[in-house]
Amino acid sequence: MKEIAANNVPWFIKFYAPWCPHCKNLAPTWTEMASQLRGQVNVGEVNCDALPTVCETYEIRGFPTLKMFGQDGGEPVQYTSDRSLVSLMKFANTHAG
């Protein structure tokens, strides 16, 4: 994650827990978004049960939390809008620079 945050390459990351119902509901939309954005925006996910220190570092307090990394080496931008495919893709494209 440190490399992702520091390398100025845009990454849209989903922080999740496998037991979280909201995460499970988002999964098909997230996969579709990743497929449609392939080659434009990197899309990834972090399992906070498996990597709790990563999630603590980025102050993840609830699931899923979606953040865009890599724009100009600055702080990640948290996604706070609805979880529709259109809204997610618009955010990713807008913040990918």
PDB file of N, CA and C in Angstrom:
ATOM      1  N   MET A   1       0.814  -1.197   0.000  1.00  0.00           N
ATOM      2  CA  MET A   1       0.000   0.000   0.000  1.00  0.00           C
ATOM      3  C   MET A   1       0.856   1.259   0.000  1.00  0.00           C
ATOM      4  N   LYS A   2       1.984   1.242   0.689  1.00  0.00           N
ATOM      5  CA  LYS A   2       2.835   2.434   0.706  1.00  0.00           C
ATOM      6  C   LYS A   2       3.288   2.787  -0.700  1.00  0.00           C
ATOM      7  N   GLU A   3       3.613   1.753  -1.494  1.00  0.00           N
ATOM      8  CA  GLU A   3       4.045   1.990  -2.872  1.00  0.00           C
ATOM      9  C   GLU A   3       2.906   2.590  -3.690  1.00  0.00           C
ATOM     10  N   ILE A   4       1.697   2.077  -3.489  1.00  0.00           N
ATOM     11  CA  ILE A   4       0.533   2.604  -4.206  1.00  0.00           C
ATOM     12  C   ILE A   4       0.310   4.061  -3.833  1.00  0.00           C
ATOM     13  N   ALA A   5       0.372   4.365  -2.555  1.00  0.00           N
ATOM     14  CA  ALA A   5       0.102   5.724  -2.087  1.00  0.00           C
ATOM     15  C   ALA A   5       1.152   6.716  -2.569  1.00  0.00           C
ATOM     16  N   ALA A   6       2.364   6.258  -2.805  1.00  0.00           N
ATOM     17  CA  ALA A   6       3.462   7.171  -3.124  1.00  0.00           C
ATOM     18  C   ALA A   6       3.808   7.259  -4.603  1.00  0.00           C
ATOM     19  N   ASN A   7       3.250   6.403  -5.457  1.00  0.00           N
ATOM     20  CA  ASN A   7       3.783   6.332  -6.814  1.00  0.00           C
ATOM     21  C   ASN A   7       3.069   7.168  -7.862  1.00  0.00           C
ATOM     22  N   ASN A   8       2.070   7.951  -7.476  1.00  0.00           N
ATOM     23  CA  ASN A   8       1.355   8.833  -8.398  1.00  0.00           C
ATOM     24  C   ASN A   8       0.577   8.107  -9.483  1.00  0.00           C
ATOM     25  N   VAL A   9       0.421   6.804  -9.376  1.00  0.00           N
ATOM     26  CA  VAL A   9      -0.429   6.049 -10.293  1.00  0.00           C
ATOM     27  C   VAL A   9      -1.779   5.893  -9.601  1.00  0.00           C
ATOM     28  N   PRO A  10      -2.877   6.245 -10.280  1.00  0.00           N
ATOM     29  CA  PRO A  10      -4.172   6.182  -9.607  1.00  0.00           C
ATOM     30  C   PRO A  10      -4.620   4.760  -9.288  1.00  0.00           C
ATOM     31  N   TRP A  11      -5.024   4.559  -8.065  1.00  0.00           N
ATOM     32  CA  TRP A  11      -5.593   3.298  -7.586  1.00  0.00           C
ATOM     33  C   TRP A  11      -6.861   3.620  -6.818  1.00  0.00           C
ATOM     34  N   PHE A  12      -7.945   2.960  -7.163  1.00  0.00           N
ATOM     35  CA  PHE A  12      -9.207   3.060  -6.435  1.00  0.00           C
ATOM     36  C   PHE A  12      -9.308   1.784  -5.601  1.00  0.00           C
ATOM     37  N   ILE A  13      -9.256   1.928  -4.282  1.00  0.00           N
ATOM     38  CA  ILE A  13      -9.149   0.782  -3.380  1.00  0.00           C
ATOM     39  C   ILE A  13     -10.410   0.643  -2.526  1.00  0.00           C
ATOM     40  N   LYS A  14     -10.890  -0.581  -2.446  1.00  0.00           N
ATOM     41  CA  LYS A  14     -12.004  -0.923  -1.551  1.00  0.00           C
ATOM     42  C   LYS A  14     -11.426  -1.614  -0.325  1.00  0.00           C
ATOM     43  N   PHE A  15     -11.645  -1.022   0.841  1.00  0.00           N
ATOM     44  CA  PHE A  15     -11.287  -1.646   2.110  1.00  0.00           C
ATOM     45  C   PHE A  15     -12.549  -2.350   2.610  1.00  0.00           C
ATOM     46  N   TYR A  16     -12.446  -3.643   2.884  1.00  0.00           N
ATOM     47  CA  TYR A  16     -13.641  -4.418   3.206  1.00  0.00           C
ATOM     48  C   TYR A  16     -13.349  -5.485   4.254  1.00  0.00           C
ATOM     49  N   ALA A  17     -14.424  -6.096   4.723  1.00  0.00           N
ATOM     50  CA  ALA A  17     -14.343  -7.277   5.587  1.00  0.00           C
ATOM     51  C   ALA A  17     -15.218  -8.353   4.943  1.00  0.00           C
ATOM     52  N   PRO A  18     -14.746  -9.593   4.886  1.00  0.00           N
ATOM     53  CA  PRO A  18     -15.490 -10.646   4.200  1.00  0.00           C
ATOM     54  C   PRO A  18     -16.867 -10.939   4.806  1.00  0.00           C
ATOM     55  N   TRP A  19     -17.060 -10.619   6.066  1.00  0.00           N
ATOM     56  CA  TRP A  19     -18.333 -10.883   6.746  1.00  0.00           C
ATOM     57  C   TRP A  19     -19.347  -9.748   6.590  1.00  0.00           C
ATOM     58  N   CYS A  20     -18.929  -8.629   6.016  1.00  0.00           N
ATOM     59  CA  CYS A  20     -19.753  -7.420   5.932  1.00  0.00           C
ATOM     60  C   CYS A  20     -20.816  -7.539   4.830  1.00  0.00           C
ATOM     61  N   PRO A  21     -22.115  -7.428   5.178  1.00  0.00           N
ATOM     62  CA  PRO A  21     -23.155  -7.545   4.155  1.00  0.00           C
ATOM     63  C   PRO A  21     -23.109  -6.431   3.111  1.00  0.00           C
ATOM     64  N   HIS A  22     -22.753  -5.208   3.514  1.00  0.00           N
ATOM     65  CA  HIS A  22     -22.659  -4.111   2.545  1.00  0.00           C
ATOM     66  C   HIS A  22     -21.527  -4.366   1.550  1.00  0.00           C
ATOM     67  N   CYS A  23     -20.445  -4.960   2.032  1.00  0.00           N
ATOM     68  CA  CYS A  23     -19.317  -5.311   1.158  1.00  0.00           C
ATOM     69  C   CYS A  23     -19.736  -6.375   0.154  1.00  0.00           C
ATOM     70  N   LYS A  24     -20.479  -7.359   0.628  1.00  0.00           N
ATOM     71  CA  LYS A  24     -20.959  -8.420  -0.259  1.00  0.00           C
ATOM     72  C   LYS A  24     -21.890  -7.852  -1.323  1.00  0.00           C
ATOM     73  N   ASN A  25     -22.742  -6.899  -0.939  1.00  0.00           N
ATOM     74  CA  ASN A  25     -23.649  -6.267  -1.901  1.00  0.00           C
ATOM     75  C   ASN A  25     -22.896  -5.455  -2.944  1.00  0.00           C
ATOM     76  N   LEU A  26     -21.805  -4.825  -2.541  1.00  0.00           N
ATOM     77  CA  LEU A  26     -21.020  -3.999  -3.455  1.00  0.00           C
ATOM     78  C   LEU A  26     -20.158  -4.831  -4.404  1.00  0.00           C
ATOM     79  N   ALA A  27     -19.816  -6.043  -4.028  1.00  0.00           N
ATOM     80  CA  ALA A  27     -18.841  -6.851  -4.774  1.00  0.00           C
ATOM     81  C   ALA A  27     -19.119  -6.962  -6.274  1.00  0.00           C
ATOM     82  N   PRO A  28     -20.337  -7.291  -6.724  1.00  0.00           N
ATOM     83  CA  PRO A  28     -20.547  -7.407  -8.175  1.00  0.00           C
ATOM     84  C   PRO A  28     -20.366  -6.078  -8.913  1.00  0.00           C
ATOM     85  N   THR A  29     -20.802  -4.992  -8.302  1.00  0.00           N
ATOM     86  CA  THR A  29     -20.640  -3.668  -8.918  1.00  0.00           C
ATOM     87  C   THR A  29     -19.166  -3.298  -8.983  1.00  0.00           C
ATOM     88  N   TRP A  30     -18.425  -3.583  -7.919  1.00  0.00           N
ATOM     89  CA  TRP A  30     -16.987  -3.290  -7.873  1.00  0.00           C
ATOM     90  C   TRP A  30     -16.249  -4.065  -8.964  1.00  0.00           C
ATOM     91  N   THR A  31     -16.602  -5.331  -9.133  1.00  0.00           N
ATOM     92  CA  THR A  31     -15.977  -6.166 -10.162  1.00  0.00           C
ATOM     93  C   THR A  31     -16.291  -5.630 -11.554  1.00  0.00           C
ATOM     94  N   GLU A  32     -17.530  -5.232 -11.779  1.00  0.00           N
ATOM     95  CA  GLU A  32     -17.926  -4.675 -13.078  1.00  0.00           C
ATOM     96  C   GLU A  32     -17.195  -3.367 -13.339  1.00  0.00           C
ATOM     97  N   MET A  33     -17.088  -2.519 -12.329  1.00  0.00           N
ATOM     98  CA  MET A  33     -16.371  -1.258 -12.487  1.00  0.00           C
ATOM     99  C   MET A  33     -14.916  -1.520 -12.849  1.00  0.00           C
ATOM    100  N   ALA A  34     -14.282  -2.445 -12.143  1.00  0.00           N
ATOM    101  CA  ALA A  34     -12.880  -2.778 -12.425  1.00  0.00           C
ATOM    102  C   ALA A  34     -12.715  -3.248 -13.861  1.00  0.00           C
ATOM    103  N   SER A  35     -13.645  -4.044 -14.330  1.00  0.00           N
ATOM    104  CA  SER A  35     -13.591  -4.543 -15.704  1.00  0.00           C
ATOM    105  C   SER A  35     -13.710  -3.398 -16.709  1.00  0.00           C
ATOM    106  N   GLN A  36     -14.645  -2.497 -16.475  1.00  0.00           N
ATOM    107  CA  GLN A  36     -14.861  -1.388 -17.409  1.00  0.00           C
ATOM    108  C   GLN A  36     -13.731  -0.359 -17.377  1.00  0.00           C
ATOM    109  N   LEU A  37     -13.047  -0.246 -16.254  1.00  0.00           N
ATOM    110  CA  LEU A  37     -11.970   0.744 -16.125  1.00  0.00           C
ATOM    111  C   LEU A  37     -10.588   0.174 -16.428  1.00  0.00           C
ATOM    112  N   ARG A  38     -10.525  -1.111 -16.771  1.00  0.00           N
ATOM    113  CA  ARG A  38      -9.236  -1.756 -17.035  1.00  0.00           C
ATOM    114  C   ARG A  38      -8.447  -0.928 -18.053  1.00  0.00           C
ATOM    115  N   GLY A  39      -7.195  -0.644 -17.712  1.00  0.00           N
ATOM    116  CA  GLY A  39      -6.335   0.137 -18.581  1.00  0.00           C
ATOM    117  C   GLY A  39      -6.429   1.639 -18.355  1.00  0.00           C
ATOM    118  N   GLN A  40      -7.406   2.073 -17.569  1.00  0.00           N
ATOM    119  CA  GLN A  40      -7.583   3.501 -17.291  1.00  0.00           C
ATOM    120  C   GLN A  40      -7.284   3.839 -15.828  1.00  0.00           C
ATOM    121  N   VAL A  41      -7.849   3.029 -14.934  1.00  0.00           N
ATOM    122  CA  VAL A  41      -7.680   3.226 -13.493  1.00  0.00           C
ATOM    123  C   VAL A  41      -7.417   1.858 -12.876  1.00  0.00           C
ATOM    124  N   ASN A  42      -6.424   1.775 -12.015  1.00  0.00           N
ATOM    125  CA  ASN A  42      -6.178   0.529 -11.283  1.00  0.00           C
ATOM    126  C   ASN A  42      -7.214   0.411 -10.172  1.00  0.00           C
ATOM    127  N   VAL A  43      -7.761  -0.776 -10.029  1.00  0.00           N
ATOM    128  CA  VAL A  43      -8.781  -1.029  -9.016  1.00  0.00           C
ATOM    129  C   VAL A  43      -8.309  -2.195  -8.161  1.00  0.00           C
ATOM    130  N   GLY A  44      -8.388  -2.028  -6.844  1.00  0.00           N
ATOM    131  CA  GLY A  44      -7.955  -3.093  -5.949  1.00  0.00           C
ATOM    132  C   GLY A  44      -8.805  -3.141  -4.701  1.00  0.00           C
ATOM    133  N   GLU A  45      -8.472  -4.085  -3.844  1.00  0.00           N
ATOM    134  CA  GLU A  45      -9.201  -4.203  -2.585  1.00  0.00           C
ATOM    135  C   GLU A  45      -8.278  -4.724  -1.499  1.00  0.00           C
ATOM    136  N   VAL A  46      -8.596  -4.346  -0.274  1.00  0.00           N
ATOM    137  CA  VAL A  46      -7.827  -4.764   0.893  1.00  0.00           C
ATOM    138  C   VAL A  46      -8.786  -5.410   1.884  1.00  0.00           C
ATOM    139  N   ASN A  47      -8.513  -6.652   2.236  1.00  0.00           N
ATOM    140  CA  ASN A  47      -9.285  -7.371   3.245  1.00  0.00           C
ATOM    141  C   ASN A  47      -8.764  -6.932   4.616  1.00  0.00           C
ATOM    142  N   CYS A  48      -9.566  -6.182   5.335  1.00  0.00           N
ATOM    143  CA  CYS A  48      -9.125  -5.627   6.620  1.00  0.00           C
ATOM    144  C   CYS A  48      -9.024  -6.675   7.719  1.00  0.00           C
ATOM    145  N   ASP A  49      -9.678  -7.819   7.549  1.00  0.00           N
ATOM    146  CA  ASP A  49      -9.489  -8.908   8.509  1.00  0.00           C
ATOM    147  C   ASP A  49      -8.102  -9.518   8.340  1.00  0.00           C
ATOM    148  N   ALA A  50      -7.642  -9.608   7.092  1.00  0.00           N
ATOM    149  CA  ALA A  50      -6.333 -10.199   6.807  1.00  0.00           C
ATOM    150  C   ALA A  50      -5.193  -9.200   6.991  1.00  0.00           C
ATOM    151  N   LEU A  51      -5.467  -7.912   6.773  1.00  0.00           N
ATOM    152  CA  LEU A  51      -4.431  -6.875   6.837  1.00  0.00           C
ATOM    153  C   LEU A  51      -4.864  -5.727   7.755  1.00  0.00           C
ATOM    154  N   PRO A  52      -5.074  -6.002   9.029  1.00  0.00           N
ATOM    155  CA  PRO A  52      -5.593  -4.957   9.921  1.00  0.00           C
ATOM    156  C   PRO A  52      -4.671  -3.753  10.074  1.00  0.00           C
ATOM    157  N   THR A  53      -3.364  -3.943  10.015  1.00  0.00           N
ATOM    158  CA  THR A  53      -2.466  -2.793  10.188  1.00  0.00           C
ATOM    159  C   THR A  53      -2.571  -1.830   9.011  1.00  0.00           C
ATOM    160  N   VAL A  54      -2.792  -2.346   7.815  1.00  0.00           N
ATOM    161  CA  VAL A  54      -2.991  -1.473   6.645  1.00  0.00           C
ATOM    162  C   VAL A  54      -4.250  -0.637   6.855  1.00  0.00           C
ATOM    163  N   CYS A  55      -5.309  -1.278   7.300  1.00  0.00           N
ATOM    164  CA  CYS A  55      -6.573  -0.572   7.500  1.00  0.00           C
ATOM    165  C   CYS A  55      -6.485   0.438   8.640  1.00  0.00           C
ATOM    166  N   GLU A  56      -5.719   0.128   9.667  1.00  0.00           N
ATOM    167  CA  GLU A  56      -5.494   1.088  10.747  1.00  0.00           C
ATOM    168  C   GLU A  56      -4.711   2.292  10.239  1.00  0.00           C
ATOM    169  N   THR A  57      -3.707   2.040   9.415  1.00  0.00           N
ATOM    170  CA  THR A  57      -2.895   3.121   8.858  1.00  0.00           C
ATOM    171  C   THR A  57      -3.752   4.127   8.102  1.00  0.00           C
ATOM    172  N   TYR A  58      -4.742   3.627   7.357  1.00  0.00           N
ATOM    173  CA  TYR A  58      -5.595   4.503   6.552  1.00  0.00           C
ATOM    174  C   TYR A  58      -6.904   4.849   7.247  1.00  0.00           C
ATOM    175  N   GLU A  59      -6.940   4.622   8.569  1.00  0.00           N
ATOM    176  CA  GLU A  59      -8.055   5.032   9.429  1.00  0.00           C
ATOM    177  C   GLU A  59      -9.401   4.521   8.926  1.00  0.00           C
ATOM    178  N   ILE A  60      -9.442   3.245   8.582  1.00  0.00           N
ATOM    179  CA  ILE A  60     -10.679   2.630   8.127  1.00  0.00           C
ATOM    180  C   ILE A  60     -11.530   2.323   9.354  1.00  0.00           C
ATOM    181  N   ARG A  61     -12.715   2.909   9.407  1.00  0.00           N
ATOM    182  CA  ARG A  61     -13.592   2.773  10.571  1.00  0.00           C
ATOM    183  C   ARG A  61     -14.861   1.976  10.266  1.00  0.00           C
ATOM    184  N   GLY A  62     -15.189   1.812   8.994  1.00  0.00           N
ATOM    185  CA  GLY A  62     -16.394   1.095   8.598  1.00  0.00           C
ATOM    186  C   GLY A  62     -16.178   0.443   7.249  1.00  0.00           C
ATOM    187  N   PHE A  63     -17.068  -0.466   6.913  1.00  0.00           N
ATOM    188  CA  PHE A  63     -16.910  -1.229   5.672  1.00  0.00           C
ATOM    189  C   PHE A  63     -18.159  -1.136   4.809  1.00  0.00           C
ATOM    190  N   PRO A  64     -17.994  -1.094   3.512  1.00  0.00           N
ATOM    191  CA  PRO A  64     -16.725  -0.874   2.830  1.00  0.00           C
ATOM    192  C   PRO A  64     -16.349   0.605   2.864  1.00  0.00           C
ATOM    193  N   THR A  65     -15.068   0.872   2.838  1.00  0.00           N
ATOM    194  CA  THR A  65     -14.549   2.222   2.667  1.00  0.00           C
ATOM    195  C   THR A  65     -13.799   2.242   1.348  1.00  0.00           C
ATOM    196  N   LEU A  66     -14.077   3.249   0.530  1.00  0.00           N
ATOM    197  CA  LEU A  66     -13.494   3.351  -0.808  1.00  0.00           C
ATOM    198  C   LEU A  66     -12.636   4.604  -0.872  1.00  0.00           C
ATOM    199  N   LYS A  67     -11.382   4.436  -1.309  1.00  0.00           N
ATOM    200  CA  LYS A  67     -10.466   5.577  -1.381  1.00  0.00           C
ATOM    201  C   LYS A  67      -9.671   5.537  -2.675  1.00  0.00           C
ATOM    202  N   MET A  68      -9.441   6.730  -3.228  1.00  0.00           N
ATOM    203  CA  MET A  68      -8.606   6.884  -4.418  1.00  0.00           C
ATOM    204  C   MET A  68      -7.222   7.333  -3.974  1.00  0.00           C
ATOM    205  N   PHE A  69      -6.213   6.603  -4.404  1.00  0.00           N
ATOM    206  CA  PHE A  69      -4.814   6.886  -4.077  1.00  0.00           C
ATOM    207  C   PHE A  69      -4.056   7.300  -5.330  1.00  0.00           C
ATOM    208  N   GLY A  70      -2.957   8.042  -5.114  1.00  0.00           N
ATOM    209  CA  GLY A  70      -1.982   8.256  -6.163  1.00  0.00           C
ATOM    210  C   GLY A  70      -2.068   9.545  -6.932  1.00  0.00           C
ATOM    211  N   GLN A  71      -3.028  10.392  -6.651  1.00  0.00           N
ATOM    212  CA  GLN A  71      -3.108  11.637  -7.383  1.00  0.00           C
ATOM    213  C   GLN A  71      -2.139  12.652  -6.783  1.00  0.00           C
ATOM    214  N   ASP A  72      -1.085  12.932  -7.521  1.00  0.00           N
ATOM    215  CA  ASP A  72      -0.075  13.921  -7.131  1.00  0.00           C
ATOM    216  C   ASP A  72       0.585  13.621  -5.787  1.00  0.00           C
ATOM    217  N   GLY A  73       0.588  12.364  -5.367  1.00  0.00           N
ATOM    218  CA  GLY A  73       1.241  11.986  -4.123  1.00  0.00           C
ATOM    219  C   GLY A  73       0.579  12.528  -2.877  1.00  0.00           C
ATOM    220  N   GLY A  74      -0.625  13.083  -3.018  1.00  0.00           N
ATOM    221  CA  GLY A  74      -1.319  13.659  -1.869  1.00  0.00           C
ATOM    222  C   GLY A  74      -2.073  12.623  -1.063  1.00  0.00           C
ATOM    223  N   GLU A  75      -2.876  13.116  -0.169  1.00  0.00           N
ATOM    224  CA  GLU A  75      -3.697  12.245   0.668  1.00  0.00           C
ATOM    225  C   GLU A  75      -4.746  11.541  -0.188  1.00  0.00           C
ATOM    226  N   PRO A  76      -5.098  10.319   0.185  1.00  0.00           N
ATOM    227  CA  PRO A  76      -6.160   9.632  -0.552  1.00  0.00           C
ATOM    228  C   PRO A  76      -7.489  10.372  -0.407  1.00  0.00           C
ATOM    229  N   VAL A  77      -8.321  10.265  -1.431  1.00  0.00           N
ATOM    230  CA  VAL A  77      -9.633  10.905  -1.440  1.00  0.00           C
ATOM    231  C   VAL A  77     -10.680   9.829  -1.175  1.00  0.00           C
ATOM    232  N   GLN A  78     -11.499  10.045  -0.151  1.00  0.00           N
ATOM    233  CA  GLN A  78     -12.524   9.055   0.185  1.00  0.00           C
ATOM    234  C   GLN A  78     -13.768   9.269  -0.665  1.00  0.00           C
ATOM    235  N   TYR A  79     -14.321   8.167  -1.148  1.00  0.00           N
ATOM    236  CA  TYR A  79     -15.570   8.178  -1.908  1.00  0.00           C
ATOM    237  C   TYR A  79     -16.727   8.156  -0.924  1.00  0.00           C
ATOM    238  N   THR A  80     -17.681   9.079  -1.084  1.00  0.00           N
ATOM    239  CA  THR A  80     -18.784   9.171  -0.130  1.00  0.00           C
ATOM    240  C   THR A  80     -20.157   9.181  -0.788  1.00  0.00           C
ATOM    241  N   SER A  81     -20.220   8.989  -2.084  1.00  0.00           N
ATOM    242  CA  SER A  81     -21.498   9.048  -2.791  1.00  0.00           C
ATOM    243  C   SER A  81     -22.176   7.679  -2.810  1.00  0.00           C
ATOM    244  N   ASP A  82     -23.228   7.563  -3.619  1.00  0.00           N
ATOM    245  CA  ASP A  82     -23.936   6.284  -3.703  1.00  0.00           C
ATOM    246  C   ASP A  82     -23.050   5.237  -4.380  1.00  0.00           C
ATOM    247  N   ARG A  83     -23.434   3.995  -4.278  1.00  0.00           N
ATOM    248  CA  ARG A  83     -22.579   2.904  -4.747  1.00  0.00           C
ATOM    249  C   ARG A  83     -23.047   2.322  -6.074  1.00  0.00           C
ATOM    250  N   SER A  84     -23.617   3.181  -6.912  1.00  0.00           N
ATOM    251  CA  SER A  84     -24.020   2.732  -8.246  1.00  0.00           C
ATOM    252  C   SER A  84     -22.793   2.666  -9.149  1.00  0.00           C
ATOM    253  N   LEU A  85     -22.874   1.843 -10.173  1.00  0.00           N
ATOM    254  CA  LEU A  85     -21.776   1.706 -11.125  1.00  0.00           C
ATOM    255  C   LEU A  85     -21.438   3.045 -11.766  1.00  0.00           C
ATOM    256  N   VAL A  86     -22.446   3.785 -12.176  1.00  0.00           N
ATOM    257  CA  VAL A  86     -22.226   5.079 -12.832  1.00  0.00           C
ATOM    258  C   VAL A  86     -21.490   6.046 -11.904  1.00  0.00           C
ATOM    259  N   SER A  87     -21.922   6.137 -10.656  1.00  0.00           N
ATOM    260  CA  SER A  87     -21.294   7.065  -9.706  1.00  0.00           C
ATOM    261  C   SER A  87     -19.860   6.665  -9.380  1.00  0.00           C
ATOM    262  N   LEU A  88     -19.634   5.372  -9.181  1.00  0.00           N
ATOM    263  CA  LEU A  88     -18.275   4.891  -8.895  1.00  0.00           C
ATOM    264  C   LEU A  88     -17.332   5.187 -10.058  1.00  0.00           C
ATOM    265  N   MET A  89     -17.791   4.921 -11.278  1.00  0.00           N
ATOM    266  CA  MET A  89     -16.940   5.151 -12.450  1.00  0.00           C
ATOM    267  C   MET A  89     -16.666   6.636 -12.652  1.00  0.00           C
ATOM    268  N   LYS A  90     -17.669   7.463 -12.429  1.00  0.00           N
ATOM    269  CA  LYS A  90     -17.477   8.910 -12.564  1.00  0.00           C
ATOM    270  C   LYS A  90     -16.428   9.403 -11.569  1.00  0.00           C
ATOM    271  N   PHE A  91     -16.528   8.962 -10.318  1.00  0.00           N
ATOM    272  CA  PHE A  91     -15.555   9.342  -9.294  1.00  0.00           C
ATOM    273  C   PHE A  91     -14.154   8.881  -9.697  1.00  0.00           C
ATOM    274  N   ALA A  92     -14.035   7.624 -10.100  1.00  0.00           N
ATOM    275  CA  ALA A  92     -12.728   7.071 -10.468  1.00  0.00           C
ATOM    276  C   ALA A  92     -12.107   7.858 -11.612  1.00  0.00           C
ATOM    277  N   ASN A  93     -12.882   8.121 -12.643  1.00  0.00           N
ATOM    278  CA  ASN A  93     -12.355   8.856 -13.795  1.00  0.00           C
ATOM    279  C   ASN A  93     -12.013  10.299 -13.440  1.00  0.00           C
ATOM    280  N   THR A  94     -12.827  10.930 -12.612  1.00  0.00           N
ATOM    281  CA  THR A  94     -12.580  12.317 -12.207  1.00  0.00           C
ATOM    282  C   THR A  94     -11.305  12.441 -11.383  1.00  0.00           C
ATOM    283  N   HIS A  95     -11.085  11.492 -10.475  1.00  0.00           N
ATOM    284  CA  HIS A  95      -9.949  11.583  -9.563  1.00  0.00           C
ATOM    285  C   HIS A  95      -8.696  10.873 -10.055  1.00  0.00           C
ATOM    286  N   ALA A  96      -8.786  10.222 -11.194  1.00  0.00           N
ATOM    287  CA  ALA A  96      -7.611   9.523 -11.730  1.00  0.00           C
ATOM    288  C   ALA A  96      -6.650  10.492 -12.402  1.00  0.00           C
ATOM    289  N   GLY A  97      -7.127  11.704 -12.653  1.00  0.00           N
ATOM    290  CA  GLY A  97      -6.273  12.719 -13.240  1.00  0.00           C
ATOM    291  C   GLY A  97      -6.088  12.518 -14.693  1.00  0.00           C
TER     292      GLY A  97
END
